[in-house]
PDB file of C-alpha atoms in Angstrom:
ATOM      1  CA  MET A  27      -6.247   7.647  14.661  1.00 83.00           C
ATOM      2  CA  LYS A  28      -7.906   5.603  13.693  1.00 84.00           C
ATOM      3  CA  SER A  29     -10.651   5.626  10.983  1.00 82.00           C
ATOM      4  CA  ARG A  30     -13.268   2.491  10.413  1.00 85.00           C
ATOM      5  CA  GLU A  31     -10.186   0.255   8.794  1.00 93.00           C
ATOM      6  CA  TRP A  32      -7.555   1.772   8.929  1.00 96.00           C
ATOM      7  CA  GLU A  33      -5.054   2.324  12.477  1.00 96.00           C
ATOM      8  CA  TYR A  34      -2.838   5.339  11.623  1.00 97.00           C
ATOM      9  CA  ILE A  35      -0.387   8.003  12.301  1.00 97.00           C
ATOM     10  CA  PHE A  36       0.519  12.044  10.593  1.00 97.00           C
ATOM     11  CA  THR A  37       3.128  12.159   9.044  1.00 97.00           C
ATOM     12  CA  LYS A  38       5.629  15.840   9.649  1.00 96.00           C
ATOM     13  CA  ASN A  39       4.271  16.846   6.150  1.00 95.00           C
ATOM     14  CA  GLY A  40       0.776  16.863   7.493  1.00 97.00           C
ATOM     15  CA  THR A  41       0.027  13.452   4.922  1.00 98.00           C
ATOM     16  CA  ILE A  42      -0.826   9.936   6.969  1.00 98.00           C
ATOM     17  CA  LYS A  43       1.251   6.635   6.989  1.00 98.00           C
ATOM     18  CA  LEU A  44      -0.737   4.118   7.667  1.00 98.00           C
ATOM     19  CA  MET A  45       0.144   1.700  10.478  1.00 97.00           C
ATOM     20  CA  LYS A  46      -2.238  -1.611  10.563  1.00 96.00           C
ATOM     21  CA  TYR A  47      -5.134  -2.268   8.882  1.00 96.00           C
ATOM     22  CA  HIS A  48      -8.402  -3.959  10.699  1.00 93.00           C
ATOM     23  CA  GLY A  49     -10.503  -4.840   8.038  1.00 91.00           C
ATOM     24  CA  ALA A  50     -11.695  -7.724   6.645  1.00 91.00           C
ATOM     25  CA  GLU A  51     -11.384  -8.454   3.231  1.00 94.00           C
ATOM     26  CA  THR A  52      -8.283  -9.945   1.510  1.00 95.00           C
ATOM     27  CA  ASP A  53      -8.448  -7.923  -1.659  1.00 97.00           C
ATOM     28  CA  VAL A  54      -7.697  -4.590   0.139  1.00 97.00           C
ATOM     29  CA  SER A  55      -7.152  -1.242  -1.572  1.00 97.00           C
ATOM     30  CA  LEU A  56      -5.346   1.188  -0.177  1.00 97.00           C
ATOM     31  CA  PRO A  57      -7.491   4.545   0.872  1.00 97.00           C
ATOM     32  CA  ALA A  58      -6.206   7.534  -1.119  1.00 97.00           C
ATOM     33  CA  PHE A  59      -7.503   9.816   1.531  1.00 97.00           C
ATOM     34  CA  ILE A  60      -8.953   9.348   5.020  1.00 96.00           C
ATOM     35  CA  ASN A  61     -11.294  12.302   6.133  1.00 95.00           C
ATOM     36  CA  GLY A  62      -9.858  14.876   3.252  1.00 96.00           C
ATOM     37  CA  THR A  63      -6.239  13.777   4.031  1.00 97.00           C
ATOM     38  CA  ALA A  64      -3.912  12.624   1.387  1.00 98.00           C
ATOM     39  CA  VAL A  65      -2.276   8.726   2.286  1.00 98.00           C
ATOM     40  CA  THR A  66       1.516   8.798   1.885  1.00 98.00           C
ATOM     41  CA  ASP A  67       3.194   6.005   3.041  1.00 98.00           C
ATOM     42  CA  ILE A  68       2.168   2.962   4.609  1.00 97.00           C
ATOM     43  CA  SER A  69       4.208   0.952   7.687  1.00 96.00           C
ATOM     44  CA  VAL A  70       5.709  -2.759   6.928  1.00 95.00           C
ATOM     45  CA  ASN A  71       3.383  -4.353   9.692  1.00 92.00           C
ATOM     46  CA  THR A  72       0.613  -2.633   7.982  1.00 94.00           C
ATOM     47  CA  PHE A  73      -1.188  -5.664   7.627  1.00 93.00           C
ATOM     48  CA  GLY A  74       0.712  -8.170  10.250  1.00 88.00           C
ATOM     49  CA  ASP A  75       0.453 -11.808   9.504  1.00 83.00           C
ATOM     50  CA  ARG A  76      -2.621 -11.926   6.883  1.00 86.00           C
ATOM     51  CA  LYS A  77      -2.684 -12.776   3.883  1.00 91.00           C
ATOM     52  CA  LEU A  78      -3.988 -11.069   0.930  1.00 95.00           C
ATOM     53  CA  ARG A  79      -4.874 -12.114  -2.438  1.00 96.00           C
ATOM     54  CA  SER A  80      -4.793  -8.220  -4.296  1.00 97.00           C
ATOM     55  CA  LEU A  81      -3.278  -4.876  -3.361  1.00 97.00           C
ATOM     56  CA  TYR A  82      -4.514  -2.155  -4.705  1.00 98.00           C
ATOM     57  CA  ILE A  83      -1.925   1.375  -4.492  1.00 98.00           C
ATOM     58  CA  SER A  84      -3.957   4.294  -4.883  1.00 98.00           C
ATOM     59  CA  GLU A  85      -2.001   7.764  -6.567  1.00 97.00           C
ATOM     60  CA  ASN A  86      -1.472   9.400  -3.594  1.00 98.00           C
ATOM     61  CA  ILE A  87       0.641   6.965  -1.955  1.00 98.00           C
ATOM     62  CA  GLN A  88       4.808   7.825  -2.422  1.00 97.00           C
ATOM     63  CA  PHE A  89       6.651   5.671   0.266  1.00 96.00           C
ATOM     64  CA  ILE A  90       6.281   1.992   1.254  1.00 96.00           C
ATOM     65  CA  GLU A  91       8.357   1.214   3.730  1.00 94.00           C
ATOM     66  CA  LYS A  92      11.049  -1.196   3.019  1.00 91.00           C
ATOM     67  CA  GLY A  93      10.491  -5.120   4.195  1.00 90.00           C
ATOM     68  CA  PHE A  94       7.199  -4.072   3.451  1.00 92.00           C
ATOM     69  CA  PHE A  95       6.926  -7.232   0.852  1.00 90.00           C
ATOM     70  CA  LYS A  96       8.961  -9.262   2.476  1.00 85.00           C
ATOM     71  CA  TYR A  97       6.741  -9.565   5.136  1.00 83.00           C
ATOM     72  CA  ASN A  98       3.078  -8.817   3.572  1.00 84.00           C
ATOM     73  CA  TYR A  99       1.977 -12.105   1.917  1.00 87.00           C
ATOM     74  CA  ILE A 100       0.073 -11.067  -1.498  1.00 92.00           C
ATOM     75  CA  SER A 101      -0.898 -13.854  -3.958  1.00 92.00           C
ATOM     76  CA  LYS A 102      -2.759 -12.622  -6.663  1.00 95.00           C
ATOM     77  CA  GLU A 103      -2.045  -9.603  -7.946  1.00 96.00           C
ATOM     78  CA  ILE A 104      -0.393  -5.848  -6.488  1.00 96.00           C
ATOM     79  CA  THR A 105      -2.321  -2.548  -8.978  1.00 97.00           C
ATOM     80  CA  ALA A 106      -0.751   0.500  -8.690  1.00 98.00           C
ATOM     81  CA  SER A 107      -3.105   3.947 -10.202  1.00 98.00           C
ATOM     82  CA  ALA A 108      -2.728   4.771 -13.487  1.00 97.00           C
ATOM     83  CA  LYS A 109      -2.657   8.836 -11.751  1.00 97.00           C
ATOM     84  CA  SER A 110       0.675   7.391  -9.319  1.00 97.00           C
ATOM     85  CA  ASP A 111       3.547   9.309  -9.656  1.00 96.00           C
ATOM     86  CA  ARG A 112       5.817   6.823  -8.413  1.00 97.00           C
ATOM     87  CA  TYR A 113       4.398   2.900  -9.168  1.00 98.00           C
ATOM     88  CA  TYR A 114       3.278   1.054 -12.218  1.00 98.00           C
ATOM     89  CA  SER A 115       1.633  -2.328 -12.655  1.00 97.00           C
ATOM     90  CA  ALA A 116       1.168  -4.553 -15.399  1.00 97.00           C
ATOM     91  CA  ASP A 117       0.095  -7.868 -15.357  1.00 95.00           C
ATOM     92  CA  GLY A 118      -0.161  -7.816 -11.055  1.00 95.00           C
ATOM     93  CA  VAL A 119       3.096  -7.215 -10.882  1.00 96.00           C
ATOM     94  CA  LEU A 120       4.395  -4.026  -9.125  1.00 97.00           C
ATOM     95  CA  TYR A 121       7.328  -1.662 -10.344  1.00 97.00           C
ATOM     96  CA  ASN A 122       8.333   2.030 -10.523  1.00 97.00           C
ATOM     97  CA  ARG A 123       6.857   4.416 -12.451  1.00 96.00           C
ATOM     98  CA  GLU A 124       9.937   4.203 -14.596  1.00 97.00           C
ATOM     99  CA  ARG A 125       9.420   0.660 -15.252  1.00 97.00           C
ATOM    100  CA  THR A 126      13.242  -0.021 -14.546  1.00 97.00           C
ATOM    101  CA  VAL A 127      13.131  -1.978 -10.718  1.00 96.00           C
ATOM    102  CA  LEU A 128      10.257  -4.767  -9.992  1.00 95.00           C
ATOM    103  CA  ILE A 129       9.805  -3.776  -6.766  1.00 94.00           C
ATOM    104  CA  SER A 130       7.528  -6.842  -6.699  1.00 94.00           C
ATOM    105  CA  CYS A 131       5.062  -9.961  -7.801  1.00 92.00           C
ATOM    106  CA  PRO A 132       2.516 -11.768  -5.699  1.00 89.00           C
ATOM    107  CA  LYS A 133       4.222 -14.948  -4.142  1.00 78.00           C
TER     108      LYS A 133
END
């Protein structure tokens, strides 16, 4: 399936997994919904070899595929929605919600 900026699939739970970004922005916000359906997952290859300046993780994102931050370059900041029950961010660095695991920081 495709929207204007995103290529995606439906998960077995009926939510959306982002597979590819087709936009031109380097400051990217992961959508909370596409056409009324919650976006909950993001693929390791969503951004290909594109370099991002910043990434905003919406409140519905529950699963970021293993290796995502290894293969996706983010130079300035990673921000999680304050409503997220899975992720937390401070000073551009991403942690799990409990703040016990540093998930990623800008490179």
